[in-house]
Amino acid sequence: MRTAAAALALALFAVESVLAGGDSLRARGRERPLSLALERRDDGLQSADGSVAFDVLESYRQGANAATISQNKALAANGTAILAKRGQEALTYYGGATPLWYGTVQIGAPPQTFRLFFDTSSSDLLVPSYKCNSLTCRGKKRLDYRPSADATAKSTNKTVYTYFTDGSQATGTLLQDTVTAAGLTVTQQDVVAMDSLPSAIGGRITDGMGLAFRALSAAYSYSFPFTAYHQGAQPVFGLSLSRLPGKSELVVGGYNRARLAGSPDYYAVGYSPNSQFLDYIQISQGVPTLGGQPALYDRVPMIFDSTTPTIIAPPAYAAEFWSYVPSAQAINSTYWSYDCASPPAVGLAFTRAATKVYPIAAQGEYNFNLGTLPGNSSRCIGALLGENVGVGNAFIIGDVFFKSNYLILDFKQNRIGVAPQRGF
Ligand SMILES: *[C@@H]1O[C@H](CO)[C@@H](O)[C@H](O)[C@H]1NC(C)=O
Ligand SMILES: *[C@@H]1O[C@H](CO)[C@@H](O)[C@H](O)[C@H]1NC(C)=O
Ligand SMILES: *[C@@H]1O[C@H](CO)[C@@H](O)[C@H](O)[C@H]1NC(C)=O
Ligand SMILES: *[C@@H]1O[C@H](CO)[C@@H](O)[C@H](O)[C@H]1NC(C)=O
């Protein structure tokens, strides 16, 4: 038994700056809040008794193996492209379940409507195509990009290969098409139409809209917010994931000040090791904190990932962090439990000196406490896990952080704004 599905309506608010500087970008319904229904599914992290569903957590974790970015770049220059996004985009969501945060996106003319998840740690817009007839694709909405069905689709005839962490491969066609999301319509957005999806993928969700930098893209595509910027929007987006109904939103071309408790602080976007291009939305000098104090000797890169529910740290760093929590006990190299009666006050800081700390809510649905240990309701499982996911020393910062903190990406000044969310 899993907990009942929670559906959250996503309200997208029109942001005045959205139309600044260009008229090629059409905003719809500017007078009222632009609405993109972003729903949250039951991710099944807890069983009915409030204990952690380890099998579900494990499936998330196993999906979080990163493909190598350097390989991705080398091949992308070649006309054919290897879509080597972080694997968890494809594998995170097992068992026919739908993703955590998804919304409606329209592609083509007349518009074909898709439910996609929004992913801060990839950069491609990926949908199944009409050519895909595998079992995996049946029952999925598929993009018909033939001229008879889609007047605005232009095929580049470039093939995009996606390799999943289980070794299976999917093939797609790179298109440019009109796309509407977050109340904005852009033209000539790169779209990867997946012409085949291996059956091994099963019910895992592969359809999503990436929001990160171009260097993460298989075909060196600009993600939607960047295309919107090139067509007149401001070079900014804001993401708010809240457990309060109606409070979650993605704003493209601005951010929603009303959701912020105070002004955002800005941090430079960091580079991945050996990379001369920005790829992930990451900062390079992060540190987890306990009671406001650094709980790690080193400072580490932190990658923001809206498709991971927890925080994932290299195992040695996770062990060091938990060594500072008096009641902590390791279950194994991945999971730690603590005394539910004295939860750790966990936060993140994004500078070497760690002067400013962004707290992570300790209690409540989908916060630092993932649920109790099966068989011992006085032991809680913490949302900082140990796992090597192929991104070196970096921590993956997922939902558990976004629930308490608003994220802004300013990709003109290449800085990340963070502020605690108001009334999360
Ligand atoms: C760690 O423990 C959890 C819970 O018992 C289990 O599901 C998982 O497979 C274990 N992982 C390892 C690496 O042993
Ligand atoms: C480059 O593309 C050609 C086909 O045009 C392919 O045979 C070759 O393997 C590609 N190179 C790499 C490194 O993928
Ligand atoms: C893609 O292939 C089709 C059919 O061969 C052709 O008509 C079209 O011009 C090609 N598009 C590009 C951008 O090369
Ligand atoms: C729960 O865990 C605590 C701390 O390890 C232990 O003292 C207690 O006996 C356990 N309770 C049960 C029911 O196992």
Tab-separated table of C-alpha atoms and ligand atoms in Angstrom:
chain	number	residue	atom	x	y	z
A	1	MET	CA	0.000	0.000	0.000
A	2	ARG	CA	1.230	3.406	-0.886
A	3	THR	CA	-0.050	6.726	0.245
A	4	ALA	CA	-2.776	8.279	-1.813
A	5	ALA	CA	-1.897	10.437	-4.762
A	6	ALA	CA	-1.513	14.090	-4.085
A	7	ALA	CA	-2.386	16.361	-6.930
A	8	LEU	CA	-1.079	19.859	-6.808
A	9	ALA	CA	-2.252	22.487	-9.192
A	10	LEU	CA	0.528	24.561	-10.592
A	11	ALA	CA	-0.272	28.178	-11.010
A	12	LEU	CA	1.918	30.096	-13.374
A	13	PHE	CA	1.862	33.778	-12.985
A	14	ALA	CA	2.341	36.165	-15.787
A	15	VAL	CA	5.504	38.094	-15.270
A	16	GLU	CA	5.648	41.571	-16.637
A	17	SER	CA	9.133	41.225	-18.011
A	18	VAL	CA	8.178	38.252	-20.104
A	19	LEU	CA	7.511	40.230	-23.212
A	20	ALA	CA	10.276	42.768	-22.852
A	21	GLY	CA	12.295	43.357	-25.942
A	22	GLY	CA	10.471	41.356	-28.551
A	23	ASP	CA	7.152	40.569	-30.043
A	24	SER	CA	7.927	37.245	-31.608
A	25	LEU	CA	7.055	35.695	-28.291
A	26	ARG	CA	3.366	35.352	-27.677
A	27	ALA	CA	2.119	35.299	-24.142
A	28	ARG	CA	-1.315	33.928	-23.584
A	29	GLY	CA	-3.721	35.213	-20.997
A	30	ARG	CA	-1.410	37.806	-19.565
A	31	GLU	CA	-4.122	39.420	-17.504
A	32	ARG	CA	-4.824	36.356	-15.442
A	33	PRO	CA	-2.315	33.941	-14.035
A	34	LEU	CA	-0.940	31.780	-16.803
A	35	SER	CA	-1.698	28.305	-15.800
A	36	LEU	CA	0.255	25.213	-16.511
A	37	ALA	CA	-1.235	22.456	-14.427
A	38	LEU	CA	1.763	20.917	-12.755
A	39	GLU	CA	0.656	17.950	-10.763
A	40	ARG	CA	2.466	15.878	-8.321
A	41	ARG	CA	1.936	12.194	-8.415
A	42	ASP	CA	2.193	9.753	-5.580
A	43	ASP	CA	5.842	8.918	-5.627
A	44	GLY	CA	5.265	6.150	-3.136
A	45	LEU	CA	8.238	6.950	-0.934
A	46	GLN	CA	6.257	6.005	2.132
A	47	SER	CA	4.089	3.052	2.967
A	48	ALA	CA	0.674	3.514	4.568
A	49	ASP	CA	2.156	3.313	8.079
A	50	GLY	CA	4.575	6.165	7.378
A	51	SER	CA	7.600	3.949	7.023
A	52	VAL	CA	10.001	4.351	4.135
A	53	ALA	CA	9.326	2.267	1.034
A	54	PHE	CA	12.915	1.234	0.419
A	55	ASP	CA	12.124	-0.454	-2.862
A	56	VAL	CA	10.883	2.832	-4.305
A	57	LEU	CA	13.819	4.808	-2.932
A	58	GLU	CA	16.131	2.210	-4.369
A	59	SER	CA	14.600	2.571	-7.804
A	60	TYR	CA	15.174	6.311	-7.716
A	61	ARG	CA	18.712	5.786	-6.584
A	62	GLN	CA	19.571	3.218	-9.209
A	63	GLY	CA	18.281	5.575	-11.839
A	64	ALA	CA	20.640	8.287	-10.752
A	65	ASN	CA	23.738	7.057	-12.514
A	66	ALA	CA	25.169	9.776	-14.638
A	67	ALA	CA	26.203	9.269	-18.183
A	68	THR	CA	29.498	10.858	-18.987
A	69	ILE	CA	29.208	14.384	-20.180
A	70	SER	CA	32.543	14.509	-21.921
A	71	GLN	CA	31.564	11.627	-24.171
A	72	ASN	CA	28.332	13.400	-24.865
A	73	LYS	CA	30.096	16.510	-26.101
A	74	ALA	CA	32.570	14.659	-28.286
A	75	LEU	CA	29.857	12.847	-30.136
A	76	ALA	CA	27.406	15.680	-30.372
A	77	ALA	CA	29.681	17.578	-32.723
A	78	ASN	CA	29.389	14.781	-35.254
A	79	GLY	CA	25.976	15.293	-36.748
A	80	THR	CA	24.696	12.275	-34.929
A	81	ALA	CA	24.189	12.973	-31.293
A	82	ILE	CA	24.326	10.903	-28.193
A	83	LEU	CA	21.732	11.940	-25.713
A	84	ALA	CA	23.609	11.186	-22.563
A	85	LYS	CA	21.586	13.028	-20.048
A	86	ARG	CA	21.910	12.051	-16.492
A	87	GLY	CA	20.348	8.652	-16.468
A	88	GLN	CA	17.854	9.410	-13.802
A	89	GLU	CA	15.735	11.356	-16.190
A	90	ALA	CA	14.974	8.152	-17.960
A	91	LEU	CA	15.155	5.777	-15.073
A	92	THR	CA	13.996	7.604	-12.025
A	93	TYR	CA	10.397	6.698	-12.361
A	94	TYR	CA	9.866	2.990	-12.252
A	95	GLY	CA	6.769	0.890	-12.283
A	96	GLY	CA	4.542	2.800	-14.623
A	97	ALA	CA	4.388	5.705	-12.247
A	98	THR	CA	4.423	9.263	-13.461
A	99	PRO	CA	7.033	11.810	-12.425
A	100	LEU	CA	6.994	14.074	-9.466
A	101	TRP	CA	6.470	17.371	-11.155
A	102	TYR	CA	4.957	17.542	-14.544
A	103	GLY	CA	2.909	19.899	-16.599
A	104	THR	CA	1.327	20.443	-19.960
A	105	VAL	CA	3.367	21.482	-22.976
A	106	GLN	CA	2.070	22.022	-26.488
A	107	ILE	CA	4.082	21.248	-29.584
A	108	GLY	CA	3.345	22.003	-33.241
A	109	ALA	CA	0.491	23.520	-35.195
A	110	PRO	CA	-2.247	22.651	-34.546
A	111	PRO	CA	-0.884	22.099	-31.036
A	112	GLN	CA	-0.342	18.545	-29.808
A	113	THR	CA	-0.483	18.372	-26.047
A	114	PHE	CA	2.005	16.480	-23.887
A	115	ARG	CA	2.463	15.963	-20.197
A	116	LEU	CA	6.144	16.448	-19.533
A	117	PHE	CA	8.243	16.694	-16.455
A	118	PHE	CA	10.484	19.667	-15.860
A	119	ASP	CA	14.072	18.797	-15.240
A	120	THR	CA	16.725	21.242	-14.062
A	121	SER	CA	19.493	18.735	-14.756
A	122	SER	CA	19.050	18.125	-18.475
A	123	SER	CA	18.577	20.303	-21.523
A	124	ASP	CA	16.622	18.377	-24.132
A	125	LEU	CA	12.937	18.383	-24.883
A	126	LEU	CA	12.084	14.758	-25.460
A	127	VAL	CA	8.772	13.261	-26.615
A	128	PRO	CA	7.814	9.947	-28.273
A	129	SER	CA	7.192	10.203	-32.011
A	130	TYR	CA	4.422	8.772	-34.174
A	131	LYS	CA	6.987	6.347	-35.606
A	132	CYS	CA	7.434	4.616	-32.295
A	133	ASN	CA	5.218	1.549	-32.195
A	134	SER	CA	6.966	-0.444	-29.521
A	135	LEU	CA	5.060	-1.603	-26.501
A	136	THR	CA	6.707	1.207	-24.593
A	137	CYS	CA	5.237	3.826	-26.876
A	138	ARG	CA	1.741	2.450	-27.143
A	139	GLY	CA	-0.477	4.287	-24.789
A	140	LYS	CA	1.861	7.259	-24.776
A	141	LYS	CA	1.043	10.512	-26.447
A	142	ARG	CA	3.210	10.645	-29.579
A	143	LEU	CA	4.224	13.629	-31.656
A	144	ASP	CA	3.118	13.389	-35.260
A	145	TYR	CA	5.611	15.661	-36.958
A	146	ARG	CA	4.602	14.869	-40.537
A	147	PRO	CA	3.721	18.044	-42.459
A	148	SER	CA	0.120	16.863	-42.762
A	149	ALA	CA	-0.216	16.822	-38.973
A	150	ASP	CA	2.172	19.521	-37.879
A	151	ALA	CA	2.602	22.594	-40.033
A	152	THR	CA	5.444	24.058	-37.980
A	153	ALA	CA	7.689	21.003	-37.534
A	154	LYS	CA	10.971	21.042	-39.431
A	155	SER	CA	13.062	17.918	-39.349
A	156	THR	CA	16.803	18.440	-39.242
A	157	ASN	CA	17.211	14.782	-40.223
A	158	LYS	CA	19.722	14.410	-37.430
A	159	THR	CA	19.499	11.251	-35.403
A	160	VAL	CA	19.730	11.357	-31.653
A	161	TYR	CA	20.635	8.232	-29.704
A	162	THR	CA	19.736	7.840	-26.080
A	163	TYR	CA	21.544	5.252	-24.035
A	164	PHE	CA	19.923	4.224	-20.814
A	165	THR	CA	21.874	3.005	-17.860
A	166	ASP	CA	20.705	-0.563	-18.435
A	167	GLY	CA	22.443	-0.476	-21.819
A	168	SER	CA	19.344	-0.210	-23.957
A	169	GLN	CA	19.196	2.360	-26.704
A	170	ALA	CA	16.543	4.611	-28.181
A	171	THR	CA	16.660	6.524	-31.456
A	172	GLY	CA	15.142	9.896	-32.120
A	173	THR	CA	14.892	12.592	-34.743
A	174	LEU	CA	15.890	16.155	-34.030
A	175	LEU	CA	13.157	18.612	-35.020
A	176	GLN	CA	12.523	22.263	-34.668
A	177	ASP	CA	8.970	23.169	-33.790
A	178	THR	CA	6.697	25.669	-32.122
A	179	VAL	CA	6.405	24.987	-28.408
A	180	THR	CA	4.161	26.510	-25.768
A	181	ALA	CA	5.045	26.099	-22.100
A	182	ALA	CA	4.662	28.233	-19.021
A	183	GLY	CA	2.356	30.479	-21.023
A	184	LEU	CA	4.986	31.323	-23.630
A	185	THR	CA	5.095	30.257	-27.236
A	186	VAL	CA	8.435	29.988	-28.971
A	187	THR	CA	9.210	28.980	-32.523
A	188	GLN	CA	11.971	26.689	-33.750
A	189	GLN	CA	12.540	25.020	-30.424
A	190	ASP	CA	14.718	21.919	-30.749
A	191	VAL	CA	12.634	18.841	-29.962
A	192	VAL	CA	13.851	15.253	-29.912
A	193	ALA	CA	11.115	12.989	-31.259
A	194	MET	CA	11.875	9.480	-30.038
A	195	ASP	CA	11.241	7.144	-32.965
A	196	SER	CA	12.025	4.057	-30.919
A	197	LEU	CA	12.002	3.335	-27.220
A	198	PRO	CA	13.259	-0.061	-26.090
A	199	SER	CA	10.837	-2.233	-24.191
A	200	ALA	CA	13.353	-2.428	-21.352
A	201	ILE	CA	12.314	1.093	-20.442
A	202	GLY	CA	8.879	-0.243	-19.609
A	203	GLY	CA	6.753	2.296	-17.880
A	204	ARG	CA	9.567	4.613	-16.944
A	205	ILE	CA	9.006	8.156	-17.936
A	206	THR	CA	11.238	9.461	-20.673
A	207	ASP	CA	9.255	12.495	-21.772
A	208	GLY	CA	10.510	15.704	-20.339
A	209	MET	CA	11.604	19.271	-20.771
A	210	GLY	CA	15.113	20.080	-19.661
A	211	LEU	CA	15.916	23.538	-18.339
A	212	ALA	CA	19.714	23.487	-18.090
A	213	PHE	CA	22.569	24.787	-20.237
A	214	ARG	CA	23.212	23.900	-23.842
A	215	ALA	CA	26.357	21.866	-23.207
A	216	LEU	CA	24.249	19.175	-21.522
A	217	SER	CA	22.163	18.711	-24.643
A	218	ALA	CA	22.752	15.872	-27.046
A	219	ALA	CA	22.355	18.031	-30.111
A	220	TYR	CA	23.735	21.149	-28.463
A	221	SER	CA	20.176	22.463	-28.286
A	222	TYR	CA	19.065	25.467	-26.344
A	223	SER	CA	16.510	24.506	-23.738
A	224	PHE	CA	13.144	26.238	-23.694
A	225	PRO	CA	14.015	29.191	-21.398
A	226	PHE	CA	17.040	29.983	-23.587
A	227	THR	CA	14.960	29.851	-26.772
A	228	ALA	CA	12.404	32.132	-25.106
A	229	TYR	CA	15.234	34.543	-24.290
A	230	HIS	CA	16.441	34.569	-27.898
A	231	GLN	CA	12.890	35.427	-28.899
A	232	GLY	CA	12.386	38.280	-26.466
A	233	ALA	CA	11.906	36.994	-22.924
A	234	GLN	CA	14.225	37.854	-20.071
A	235	PRO	CA	17.147	35.422	-19.548
A	236	VAL	CA	15.753	34.108	-16.288
A	237	PHE	CA	13.529	31.394	-14.945
A	238	GLY	CA	12.204	30.731	-11.471
A	239	LEU	CA	11.153	27.411	-10.004
A	240	SER	CA	9.028	26.893	-6.958
A	241	LEU	CA	8.067	23.419	-5.812
A	242	SER	CA	5.770	23.578	-2.848
A	243	ARG	CA	3.730	21.040	-0.971
A	244	LEU	CA	0.960	23.604	-0.660
A	245	PRO	CA	-1.724	23.200	-3.318
A	246	GLY	CA	-1.517	25.739	-6.089
A	247	LYS	CA	1.864	27.095	-5.073
A	248	SER	CA	4.184	25.228	-7.385
A	249	GLU	CA	5.234	27.026	-10.490
A	250	LEU	CA	7.784	27.444	-13.193
A	251	VAL	CA	8.131	31.009	-14.418
A	252	VAL	CA	10.047	31.471	-17.660
A	253	GLY	CA	11.326	34.978	-18.425
A	254	GLY	CA	11.263	36.085	-14.816
A	255	TYR	CA	10.607	34.839	-11.332
A	256	ASN	CA	7.806	35.323	-8.853
A	257	ARG	CA	8.918	37.715	-6.109
A	258	ALA	CA	5.780	36.994	-4.128
A	259	ARG	CA	7.050	33.478	-3.465
A	260	LEU	CA	10.329	34.662	-1.932
A	261	ALA	CA	10.888	35.426	1.723
A	262	GLY	CA	13.374	38.262	1.203
A	263	SER	CA	15.716	39.021	-1.655
A	264	PRO	CA	17.514	36.197	-3.390
A	265	ASP	CA	21.246	35.788	-2.925
A	266	TYR	CA	23.141	35.060	-6.097
A	267	TYR	CA	25.924	32.546	-6.653
A	268	ALA	CA	27.996	32.065	-9.789
A	269	VAL	CA	27.073	29.045	-11.875
A	270	GLY	CA	29.898	26.523	-11.526
A	271	TYR	CA	31.654	24.495	-14.215
A	272	SER	CA	31.905	20.735	-14.264
A	273	PRO	CA	35.462	19.385	-13.952
A	274	ASN	CA	37.371	19.676	-17.236
A	275	SER	CA	34.531	21.519	-18.904
A	276	GLN	CA	34.886	24.895	-20.534
A	277	PHE	CA	31.123	25.256	-20.975
A	278	LEU	CA	28.386	25.615	-18.410
A	279	ASP	CA	26.207	22.520	-18.310
A	280	TYR	CA	24.442	21.691	-15.053
A	281	ILE	CA	22.764	24.274	-12.890
A	282	GLN	CA	25.354	24.000	-10.150
A	283	ILE	CA	27.415	25.956	-7.684
A	284	SER	CA	30.973	24.923	-6.934
A	285	GLN	CA	31.515	25.629	-3.229
A	286	GLY	CA	28.598	24.116	-1.388
A	287	VAL	CA	28.450	22.537	2.037
A	288	PRO	CA	25.687	20.835	4.029
A	289	THR	CA	25.130	22.307	7.475
A	290	LEU	CA	23.837	21.123	10.838
A	291	GLY	CA	22.513	23.708	13.227
A	292	GLY	CA	23.886	26.364	10.887
A	293	GLN	CA	27.464	25.021	10.994
A	294	PRO	CA	29.284	23.280	8.137
A	295	ALA	CA	28.938	19.509	8.438
A	296	LEU	CA	31.664	18.635	5.955
A	297	TYR	CA	35.332	19.525	5.891
A	298	ASP	CA	35.468	19.981	2.105
A	299	ARG	CA	33.410	22.267	-0.082
A	300	VAL	CA	31.754	20.445	-2.937
A	301	PRO	CA	29.925	21.160	-6.197
A	302	MET	CA	26.166	21.010	-5.826
A	303	ILE	CA	23.970	20.201	-8.823
A	304	PHE	CA	20.325	21.225	-8.629
A	305	ASP	CA	18.064	18.458	-9.885
A	306	SER	CA	14.289	18.767	-9.780
A	307	THR	CA	13.859	15.099	-10.733
A	308	THR	CA	15.602	13.602	-7.705
A	309	PRO	CA	13.562	13.540	-4.497
A	310	THR	CA	16.496	13.521	-2.066
A	311	ILE	CA	20.063	14.769	-1.677
A	312	ILE	CA	22.629	12.323	-3.023
A	313	ALA	CA	26.222	12.614	-1.848
A	314	PRO	CA	29.314	10.518	-2.557
A	315	PRO	CA	29.246	7.804	0.157
A	316	ALA	CA	32.309	9.085	2.029
A	317	TYR	CA	30.817	12.562	2.251
A	318	ALA	CA	27.460	11.189	3.361
A	319	ALA	CA	29.238	9.218	6.100
A	320	GLU	CA	31.124	12.315	7.228
A	321	PHE	CA	27.941	14.368	7.343
A	322	TRP	CA	26.069	11.746	9.367
A	323	SER	CA	29.003	11.364	11.769
A	324	TYR	CA	28.072	14.803	13.109
A	325	VAL	CA	24.483	13.743	13.900
A	326	PRO	CA	24.629	12.223	17.404
A	327	SER	CA	21.748	9.796	17.017
A	328	ALA	CA	22.608	8.699	13.485
A	329	GLN	CA	23.019	5.025	12.655
A	330	ALA	CA	24.041	3.732	9.248
A	331	ILE	CA	21.732	1.175	7.668
A	332	ASN	CA	24.318	0.643	4.956
A	333	SER	CA	26.479	2.930	2.800
A	334	THR	CA	23.349	4.555	1.345
A	335	TYR	CA	20.900	5.167	4.190
A	336	TRP	CA	21.097	6.560	7.693
A	337	SER	CA	18.451	6.723	10.364
A	338	TYR	CA	18.222	9.142	13.290
A	339	ASP	CA	16.134	9.530	16.419
A	340	CYS	CA	12.825	11.010	15.250
A	341	ALA	CA	12.528	12.834	18.578
A	342	SER	CA	15.626	14.934	17.841
A	343	PRO	CA	15.731	15.621	14.104
A	344	PRO	CA	18.890	17.255	12.750
A	345	ALA	CA	18.558	20.898	11.643
A	346	VAL	CA	19.902	20.470	8.127
A	347	GLY	CA	20.637	23.219	5.655
A	348	LEU	CA	22.842	24.013	2.697
A	349	ALA	CA	25.308	26.852	2.227
A	350	PHE	CA	26.814	27.885	-1.085
A	351	THR	CA	30.010	29.708	-0.176
A	352	ARG	CA	33.261	28.539	1.359
A	353	ALA	CA	32.606	30.527	4.527
A	354	ALA	CA	29.052	29.172	4.757
A	355	THR	CA	27.801	32.416	6.233
A	356	LYS	CA	24.365	32.134	4.687
A	357	VAL	CA	22.452	28.916	5.331
A	358	TYR	CA	19.278	27.769	3.583
A	359	PRO	CA	17.365	25.454	5.892
A	360	ILE	CA	15.647	22.284	4.748
A	361	ALA	CA	12.378	21.633	6.522
A	362	ALA	CA	12.810	18.755	8.951
A	363	GLN	CA	9.277	17.450	9.180
A	364	GLY	CA	6.243	17.208	6.984
A	365	GLU	CA	5.518	15.519	3.730
A	366	TYR	CA	8.544	14.924	1.500
A	367	ASN	CA	10.968	16.865	3.671
A	368	PHE	CA	14.208	15.816	5.349
A	369	ASN	CA	12.481	13.008	7.175
A	370	LEU	CA	11.718	10.484	4.453
A	371	GLY	CA	9.697	8.318	6.816
A	372	THR	CA	10.320	5.883	9.614
A	373	LEU	CA	12.416	2.776	9.576
A	374	PRO	CA	10.165	-0.194	8.806
A	375	GLY	CA	9.658	-1.935	12.160
A	376	ASN	CA	10.879	0.950	14.310
A	377	SER	CA	8.737	4.055	14.270
A	378	SER	CA	11.114	5.987	16.523
A	379	ARG	CA	13.837	5.920	13.860
A	380	CYS	CA	13.545	8.294	10.900
A	381	ILE	CA	15.354	7.943	7.570
A	382	GLY	CA	17.208	11.084	6.490
A	383	ALA	CA	17.021	12.481	2.967
A	384	LEU	CA	20.793	12.741	2.555
A	385	LEU	CA	21.894	9.504	0.900
A	386	GLY	CA	25.282	8.122	-0.048
A	387	GLU	CA	25.754	6.984	-3.622
A	388	ASN	CA	28.257	7.431	-6.421
A	389	VAL	CA	26.298	8.695	-9.395
A	390	GLY	CA	29.166	9.549	-11.698
A	391	VAL	CA	29.425	13.261	-11.116
A	392	GLY	CA	32.667	13.220	-9.153
A	393	ASN	CA	32.523	14.969	-5.798
A	394	ALA	CA	29.253	16.684	-6.530
A	395	PHE	CA	26.121	16.476	-4.420
A	396	ILE	CA	22.802	16.135	-6.239
A	397	ILE	CA	20.329	18.517	-4.660
A	398	GLY	CA	16.753	17.386	-5.201
A	399	ASP	CA	13.190	18.119	-4.181
A	400	VAL	CA	13.867	18.084	-0.485
A	401	PHE	CA	15.717	21.383	-0.936
A	402	PHE	CA	13.338	22.914	-3.471
A	403	LYS	CA	10.416	22.397	-1.127
A	404	SER	CA	11.804	25.032	1.217
A	405	ASN	CA	13.768	27.209	-1.191
A	406	TYR	CA	13.084	29.064	-4.420
A	407	LEU	CA	15.533	28.619	-7.303
A	408	ILE	CA	16.311	31.240	-9.943
A	409	LEU	CA	18.577	30.777	-12.932
A	410	ASP	CA	19.852	33.987	-14.520
A	411	PHE	CA	21.610	32.697	-17.620
A	412	LYS	CA	22.764	36.080	-18.888
A	413	GLN	CA	24.820	36.749	-15.805
A	414	ASN	CA	25.318	33.018	-15.217
A	415	ARG	CA	24.225	33.126	-11.634
A	416	ILE	CA	21.868	31.135	-9.472
A	417	GLY	CA	19.530	32.941	-7.112
A	418	VAL	CA	18.310	31.222	-3.976
A	419	ALA	CA	15.857	32.457	-1.395
A	420	PRO	CA	13.758	30.693	1.222
A	421	GLN	CA	10.214	30.299	-0.020
A	422	ARG	CA	7.544	32.339	1.655
A	423	GLY	CA	5.078	30.185	3.554
A	424	PHE	CA	6.219	26.910	2.081
B	1	LIG	C1	20.565	-0.531	1.982
B	1	LIG	O1	19.445	-0.821	2.764
B	1	LIG	C2	18.201	-0.719	2.105
B	1	LIG	C3	17.132	-0.957	3.142
B	1	LIG	O2	17.262	-2.201	3.740
B	1	LIG	C4	18.151	-1.707	0.970
B	1	LIG	O3	16.908	-1.560	0.274
B	1	LIG	C5	19.304	-1.428	0.031
B	1	LIG	O4	19.310	-2.404	-0.980
B	1	LIG	C6	20.604	-1.463	0.794
B	1	LIG	N1	21.647	-1.047	-0.099
B	1	LIG	C7	22.832	-1.631	-0.090
B	1	LIG	C8	23.836	-1.069	-1.030
B	1	LIG	O5	23.077	-2.574	0.634
B	2	LIG	C1	30.267	10.165	-36.610
B	2	LIG	O1	29.247	9.913	-37.551
B	2	LIG	C2	29.462	8.806	-38.380
B	2	LIG	C3	28.304	8.721	-39.332
B	2	LIG	O2	28.175	9.916	-40.001
B	2	LIG	C4	29.609	7.558	-37.565
B	2	LIG	O3	29.901	6.464	-38.392
B	2	LIG	C5	30.692	7.728	-36.555
B	2	LIG	O4	30.724	6.599	-35.712
B	2	LIG	C6	30.446	8.960	-35.723
B	2	LIG	N1	31.512	9.165	-34.813
B	2	LIG	C7	31.341	9.011	-33.546
B	2	LIG	C8	32.533	9.279	-32.690
B	2	LIG	O5	30.267	8.675	-33.065
B	3	LIG	C1	15.215	16.048	-44.308
B	3	LIG	O1	14.862	15.000	-45.178
B	3	LIG	C2	13.737	15.261	-45.986
B	3	LIG	C3	13.387	14.008	-46.749
B	3	LIG	O2	14.528	13.425	-47.298
B	3	LIG	C4	14.072	16.449	-46.907
B	3	LIG	O3	12.940	16.759	-47.680
B	3	LIG	C5	14.434	17.660	-46.063
B	3	LIG	O4	14.847	18.718	-46.850
B	3	LIG	C6	15.549	17.311	-45.098
B	3	LIG	N1	15.759	18.415	-44.184
B	3	LIG	C7	16.945	18.947	-43.945
B	3	LIG	C8	16.988	20.078	-42.984
B	3	LIG	O5	17.955	18.520	-44.487
B	4	LIG	C1	14.334	1.387	17.729
B	4	LIG	O1	15.654	1.885	17.628
B	4	LIG	C2	16.181	2.357	18.872
B	4	LIG	C3	17.527	2.988	18.610
B	4	LIG	O2	18.333	2.133	17.870
B	4	LIG	C4	16.270	1.220	19.852
B	4	LIG	O3	16.762	1.686	21.092
B	4	LIG	C5	14.893	0.610	20.046
B	4	LIG	O4	14.984	-0.519	20.874
B	4	LIG	C6	14.310	0.206	18.699
B	4	LIG	N1	12.945	-0.220	18.856
B	4	LIG	C7	12.504	-1.324	18.309
B	4	LIG	C8	11.040	-1.607	18.516
B	4	LIG	O5	13.220	-2.072	17.658
